[in-house]
Short mmCIF file of C-alpha atoms in Angstrom, two decimals:
data_model
loop_
_atom_site.label_atom_id
_atom_site.label_comp_id
_atom_site.label_asym_id
_atom_site.label_seq_id
_atom_site.Cartn_x
_atom_site.Cartn_y
_atom_site.Cartn_z
CA MET U 179 -25.15 -75.98 20.43
CA GLU U 180 -24.76 -75.86 24.64
CA GLY U 181 -27.27 -77.70 26.59
CA GLY U 182 -29.66 -77.98 24.13
CA LEU U 183 -29.50 -74.33 23.15
CA VAL U 184 -27.91 -72.20 20.57
CA LEU U 185 -25.22 -70.81 20.87
CA VAL U 186 -25.45 -67.09 20.80
CA ASN U 187 -23.63 -64.42 19.24
CA TRP U 188 -21.74 -61.83 20.90
CA GLU U 189 -23.24 -58.34 20.17
CA ARG U 190 -20.43 -56.55 17.93
CA LYS U 191 -19.61 -52.97 18.28
CA LEU U 192 -17.12 -50.54 17.12
CA ILE U 193 -15.84 -48.09 19.57
CA HIS U 194 -14.03 -44.82 18.69
CA THR U 195 -11.52 -43.62 20.90
CA ASP U 196 -8.96 -40.29 20.60
CA ARG U 197 -6.36 -43.26 19.83
CA GLY U 198 -8.05 -45.01 17.51
CA VAL U 199 -11.25 -46.95 16.17
CA PHE U 200 -11.51 -50.23 17.85
CA GLU U 201 -13.43 -54.03 17.25
CA ILE U 202 -15.11 -54.75 20.64
CA PHE U 203 -18.03 -58.00 21.26
CA ILE U 204 -19.65 -57.99 24.44
CA LYS U 205 -21.64 -60.41 26.56
CA GLY U 206 -22.99 -61.04 29.35
CA GLU U 207 -24.12 -59.45 32.79
CA GLY U 208 -22.50 -57.56 35.71
CA ASP U 209 -19.59 -55.29 36.59
CA PRO U 210 -17.70 -55.13 33.66
CA ILE U 211 -14.65 -56.99 32.54
CA CYS U 212 -11.66 -56.41 29.48
CA VAL U 213 -10.37 -59.81 28.31
CA THR U 214 -7.90 -59.78 24.75
CA HIS U 215 -5.18 -61.23 23.25
CA HIS U 216 -1.68 -59.84 21.95
CA TYR U 217 -2.35 -61.31 18.50
CA SER U 218 -5.95 -63.23 18.15
CA GLU U 219 -8.27 -62.05 16.28
CA PHE U 220 -12.06 -62.84 17.72
CA ASN U 221 -15.43 -61.83 15.72
CA GLN U 222 -19.05 -62.64 16.85
CA THR U 223 -18.44 -66.13 17.75
CA GLY U 224 -16.19 -65.32 21.13
CA ASP U 225 -13.94 -67.04 22.78
CA TYR U 226 -13.44 -69.64 24.93
CA PHE U 227 -11.43 -68.06 27.38
CA ALA U 228 -13.82 -64.61 27.71
CA LYS U 229 -17.03 -67.15 27.94
CA SER U 230 -15.65 -68.83 30.55
CA PHE U 231 -16.74 -65.35 32.88
CA THR U 232 -19.90 -64.61 31.15
CA SER U 233 -21.66 -65.60 33.87
CA THR U 234 -20.38 -63.39 36.52
CA ASN U 235 -20.05 -60.51 34.42
CA LYS U 236 -20.26 -58.15 31.09
CA VAL U 237 -17.71 -59.81 29.47
CA PHE U 238 -15.68 -56.75 26.46
CA LEU U 239 -13.92 -59.08 24.46
CA VAL U 240 -11.44 -56.46 22.22
CA ASN U 241 -9.92 -57.34 19.26
CA LEU U 242 -6.31 -54.60 19.03
CA ARG U 243 -4.77 -52.55 16.55
CA GLU U 244 -4.37 -54.80 13.28
CA ALA U 245 -6.60 -57.10 14.79
CA GLY U 246 -10.44 -57.88 13.14
CA HIS U 247 -11.89 -54.53 12.14
CA SER U 248 -9.60 -52.57 14.58
CA ASP U 249 -7.51 -49.21 12.97
CA GLU U 250 -3.96 -50.31 11.55
CA ALA U 251 -0.82 -49.37 13.36
CA LYS U 252 0.33 -46.21 11.94
CA GLU U 253 3.81 -46.91 13.74
CA PRO U 254 5.39 -49.82 15.13
CA TYR U 255 5.49 -49.40 18.74
CA GLN U 256 1.91 -48.74 18.28
CA LEU U 257 1.81 -52.73 18.44
CA SER U 258 3.37 -53.09 21.92
CA MET U 259 2.63 -54.45 25.02
CA LEU U 260 2.92 -50.44 26.83
CA GLU U 261 0.65 -49.22 23.44
CA SER U 262 -1.71 -52.18 23.17
CA ILE U 263 -2.84 -50.99 27.47
CA PHE U 264 -3.14 -47.35 26.23
CA ASP U 265 -5.47 -48.69 23.77
CA LEU U 266 -7.38 -50.32 26.19
CA GLU U 267 -7.93 -47.57 28.99
CA ALA U 268 -8.34 -45.03 25.84
CA ILE U 269 -11.56 -47.78 25.77
CA ARG U 270 -12.46 -47.54 29.17
CA GLU U 271 -12.66 -44.43 29.22
CA GLU U 272 -14.73 -44.09 25.87
CA LEU U 273 -17.16 -47.03 27.68
CA GLY U 274 -17.42 -44.63 30.76
CA PHE U 275 -16.30 -46.86 32.80
CA SER U 276 -14.84 -45.04 36.42
CA LYS U 277 -13.30 -48.92 37.08
CA TRP U 278 -13.11 -52.20 34.96
CA GLY U 279 -11.58 -55.46 35.40
CA PHE U 280 -9.27 -57.42 33.24
CA ALA U 281 -8.71 -60.93 32.14
CA GLY U 282 -5.76 -62.51 30.18
CA HIS U 283 -4.20 -65.82 29.35
CA SER U 284 -0.73 -66.44 27.75
CA THR U 285 -0.25 -63.18 25.87
CA GLY U 286 -3.45 -61.86 27.19
CA GLY U 287 -2.26 -62.31 30.66
CA MET U 288 1.10 -60.45 29.89
CA LEU U 289 -0.93 -57.47 28.79
CA GLY U 290 -2.43 -57.69 32.57
CA VAL U 291 0.59 -57.76 33.83
CA ILE U 292 1.34 -54.45 32.10
CA TYR U 293 -1.67 -53.40 32.65
CA GLY U 294 -1.45 -53.99 36.76
CA ILE U 295 1.83 -52.12 37.16
CA TYR U 296 0.77 -48.92 35.26
CA PHE U 297 -2.76 -48.87 35.17
CA SER U 298 -4.01 -50.84 39.03
CA GLU U 299 -6.13 -47.55 40.25
CA ARG U 300 -7.71 -48.79 37.28
CA LEU U 301 -8.34 -52.11 37.80
CA ASP U 302 -11.21 -53.44 40.41
CA PHE U 303 -9.15 -56.99 39.72
CA ASN U 304 -6.88 -59.11 37.62
CA VAL U 305 -7.45 -62.37 36.06
CA ILE U 306 -3.61 -64.01 34.70
CA VAL U 307 -3.70 -67.22 33.51
CA GLY U 308 -1.08 -68.95 31.91
CA ALA U 309 0.98 -66.56 31.65
CA ALA U 310 4.39 -64.54 32.42
CA ALA U 311 6.29 -61.77 33.56
CA ARG U 312 9.48 -62.35 31.32
CA GLU U 313 10.24 -64.44 28.14
CA TYR U 314 9.71 -67.48 29.15
CA MET U 315 11.74 -69.47 26.36
CA THR U 316 14.99 -68.89 26.48
CA PHE U 317 15.77 -71.02 30.44
CA SER U 318 12.97 -73.23 30.13
CA LYS U 319 13.44 -76.08 28.99
CA GLU U 320 10.14 -77.82 29.86
CA CYS U 321 8.56 -74.15 27.61
CA ILE U 322 7.62 -75.94 24.17
CA TYR U 323 9.23 -73.03 22.63
CA ASN U 324 12.89 -74.20 23.15
CA SER U 325 14.46 -75.69 21.29
CA GLU U 326 15.92 -78.51 23.75
CA HIS U 327 11.94 -79.09 24.19
CA PRO U 328 11.11 -82.40 21.95
CA ASP U 329 8.01 -81.03 20.29
CA PHE U 330 9.66 -77.95 19.10
CA HIS U 331 10.16 -78.41 16.16
CA ILE U 332 7.03 -79.72 15.31
CA MET U 333 5.50 -76.43 16.86
CA GLN U 334 7.97 -74.10 14.78
CA LYS U 335 7.11 -75.93 11.31
CA LEU U 336 2.82 -75.73 12.84
CA ILE U 337 3.36 -71.72 13.49
CA GLU U 338 5.21 -70.80 10.32
CA ALA U 339 2.73 -72.65 7.77
CA LEU U 340 -0.57 -71.19 9.90
CA LYS U 341 1.25 -67.69 9.00
CA ARG U 342 0.47 -67.71 5.54
CA SER U 343 -2.19 -66.36 3.43
CA ASP U 344 -2.61 -68.79 0.82
CA LEU U 345 -3.13 -71.67 3.46
CA PRO U 346 -6.60 -73.35 2.55
CA PRO U 347 -9.25 -72.98 4.85
CA GLU U 348 -9.26 -76.90 5.82
CA ASN U 349 -5.27 -77.00 5.83
CA ARG U 350 -4.97 -74.03 8.30
CA THR U 351 -7.60 -76.19 10.76
CA GLU U 352 -6.63 -79.05 10.67
CA LEU U 353 -2.72 -77.44 11.15
CA LYS U 354 -4.43 -75.02 13.88
CA VAL U 355 -6.10 -78.49 15.71
CA LYS U 356 -2.58 -80.11 15.84
CA ARG U 357 -1.52 -77.16 16.96
CA THR U 358 -3.51 -76.96 19.94
CA LYS U 359 -3.36 -80.27 20.74
CA LEU U 360 1.02 -80.15 21.83
CA SER U 361 -0.81 -77.67 24.70
CA LEU U 362 -3.25 -80.07 26.13
CA TYR U 363 -2.64 -82.04 29.43
CA MET U 364 -4.32 -84.83 27.43
CA PRO U 365 -4.90 -84.22 23.75
CA GLU U 366 -7.72 -86.91 22.65
CA LYS U 367 -9.89 -84.52 24.62
CA TYR U 368 -9.39 -82.04 21.57
CA GLU U 369 -12.62 -82.70 20.22
CA GLN U 370 -14.81 -82.50 23.73
CA LEU U 371 -13.24 -79.51 25.06
CA PHE U 372 -13.10 -76.98 21.38
CA SER U 373 -16.72 -78.57 20.50
CA LEU U 374 -18.54 -75.33 20.43
CA ASN U 375 -18.93 -73.10 17.30
CA ILE U 376 -16.35 -70.46 18.38
CA HIS U 377 -13.45 -69.10 16.27
CA LYS U 378 -10.94 -66.68 15.72
CA GLY U 379 -7.74 -66.15 13.35
CA ILE U 380 -4.65 -64.48 13.91
CA SER U 381 -2.74 -61.25 13.53
CA THR U 382 0.38 -61.97 12.01
CA ILE U 383 1.68 -58.66 11.67
CA ARG U 384 0.23 -58.53 15.95
CA MET U 385 2.32 -61.57 16.08
CA ASN U 386 5.77 -60.42 14.09
CA PHE U 387 5.93 -57.73 16.16
CA PHE U 388 5.64 -59.32 20.11
CA ASN U 389 7.76 -61.86 18.56
CA ARG U 390 10.87 -59.67 18.61
CA GLU U 391 9.01 -57.89 21.76
CA LEU U 392 9.40 -60.69 23.65
CA GLN U 393 13.14 -61.05 23.24
CA VAL U 394 13.51 -58.46 25.38
CA TYR U 395 10.03 -58.81 27.48
CA ASP U 396 11.10 -58.96 31.64
CA VAL U 397 9.31 -56.78 33.76
CA THR U 398 9.73 -58.74 36.79
CA ARG U 399 11.03 -56.04 39.30
CA LYS U 400 8.42 -53.90 39.03
CA LEU U 401 5.91 -56.45 40.25
CA GLU U 402 5.27 -54.63 43.15
CA PHE U 403 3.51 -51.41 41.71
CA ILE U 404 0.59 -54.34 40.96
CA SER U 405 -1.91 -53.27 43.44
CA THR U 406 -4.73 -54.87 42.60
CA PRO U 407 -6.06 -57.57 44.03
CA THR U 408 -4.76 -60.23 41.19
CA LEU U 409 -5.34 -64.27 40.74
CA ILE U 410 -2.86 -65.89 38.75
CA ILE U 411 -3.89 -69.58 37.77
CA CYS U 412 -1.68 -71.95 35.66
CA GLY U 413 -1.94 -75.45 34.64
CA ARG U 414 0.91 -78.00 36.58
CA HIS U 415 1.82 -79.47 32.49
CA ASP U 416 1.69 -75.83 30.60
CA VAL U 417 4.48 -76.47 28.10
CA GLN U 418 3.86 -72.90 26.56
CA CYS U 419 4.14 -70.89 30.05
CA PRO U 420 5.36 -73.04 32.43
CA LEU U 421 4.28 -72.52 35.90
CA SER U 422 7.69 -71.71 37.46
CA TYR U 423 6.88 -68.78 36.03
CA SER U 424 3.32 -67.94 37.27
CA ILE U 425 4.90 -69.09 40.48
CA GLU U 426 7.75 -66.06 40.18
CA MET U 427 4.61 -63.29 39.26
CA ASN U 428 3.10 -65.08 42.43
CA GLU U 429 6.26 -64.07 44.36
CA GLY U 430 6.11 -60.46 43.09
CA ILE U 431 2.83 -59.03 42.82
CA PRO U 432 1.48 -58.35 46.39
CA ASN U 433 -2.19 -59.32 46.38
CA SER U 434 -2.00 -61.87 44.86
CA LYS U 435 -3.34 -65.61 44.96
CA LEU U 436 -1.70 -68.76 43.06
CA VAL U 437 -4.15 -71.60 41.81
CA ILE U 438 -2.43 -74.60 40.41
CA PHE U 439 -4.65 -77.57 38.10
CA GLU U 440 -3.11 -80.48 38.61
CA LYS U 441 -4.56 -81.78 35.32
CA SER U 442 -4.20 -78.96 33.00
CA ASN U 443 -1.49 -78.06 30.58
CA HIS U 444 -2.05 -74.05 29.01
CA TYR U 445 -6.51 -74.28 28.70
CA PRO U 446 -7.22 -75.24 32.84
CA PHE U 447 -10.56 -72.94 31.78
CA LEU U 448 -11.23 -75.65 29.49
CA GLU U 449 -9.32 -78.68 30.94
CA GLU U 450 -10.56 -78.26 34.63
CA ALA U 451 -13.66 -75.80 33.52
CA LYS U 452 -15.61 -76.70 36.59
CA GLY U 453 -12.37 -76.28 38.97
CA PHE U 454 -11.91 -73.11 37.43
CA ASN U 455 -15.09 -71.34 37.21
CA GLU U 456 -14.90 -71.94 40.98
CA VAL U 457 -12.26 -70.48 41.68
CA VAL U 458 -12.97 -67.19 39.38
CA ASP U 459 -16.32 -67.04 41.69
CA LEU U 460 -14.22 -67.65 44.79
CA PHE U 461 -11.52 -64.94 43.79
CA LEU U 462 -14.98 -62.60 42.27
CA LYS U 463 -16.10 -62.54 45.38
CA GLU U 464 -13.53 -62.71 47.51
CA ASN U 465 -12.91 -58.95 46.42
CA GLN U 466 -16.18 -57.62 46.41
CA SER U 467 -15.86 -55.57 49.00
CA PHE U 468 -13.08 -53.66 46.76
CA ILE U 469 -14.65 -53.79 43.27
CA ASN U 470 -16.65 -51.69 45.06
#
């Protein structure tokens, strides 16, 4: 339930492109925006982050290769970030858009960085939330994936457990809640923040490939090639992609704006939803002339 109304499912479609078949979910009205995540598996219940844009845009939520009912990878390299952007471009062309916007959270935001570097001319705008332009674990003790972070071992155990295919559904749900709480500014608000019937899975093969690719990921010297208007958002207390990486992106991307949410960790679109929506709405209005 949402505001006394039943939450309407997203419209599901299979898009046939020259690069393969991809499962997408559609909701909202307005200018088109693509939303995805590097290894999430979406379904018709949608996604909390993508939902933030449905009041202002027509959102196309994409399951990448090996996620949901999208095509499998014929070669391992097809799971890379750059190949994923080529797939998104094929989807955009098949949908008939000369341009569209992009929004990504976490590893979805990393895809947004790659998208902006190589295809800024195909993007009306770019929204990057809680992400980074390079590997963020090794040199940041503020990152929960750094071995010196106090919650490192807890997070690693949860991630490995969630990769198990034989994990009972009730156990999986419990572990996912514990994992998410580690990335909230106020963990006690979990039930309040994640109260809707929205649920998604993880593509283990995509996640495993990402964990390898991440070790050599660094596009900081190419940020200057992003010409599309870019909104960068980060929670002050983000333990996954610490704030310093958003500051770095803002310094490197010419036409960018950084907004920091003081009472958020990795989920500012939920932890400070009202402020987040206001910032996004203002950004879209400011760049309306660029879009048209």
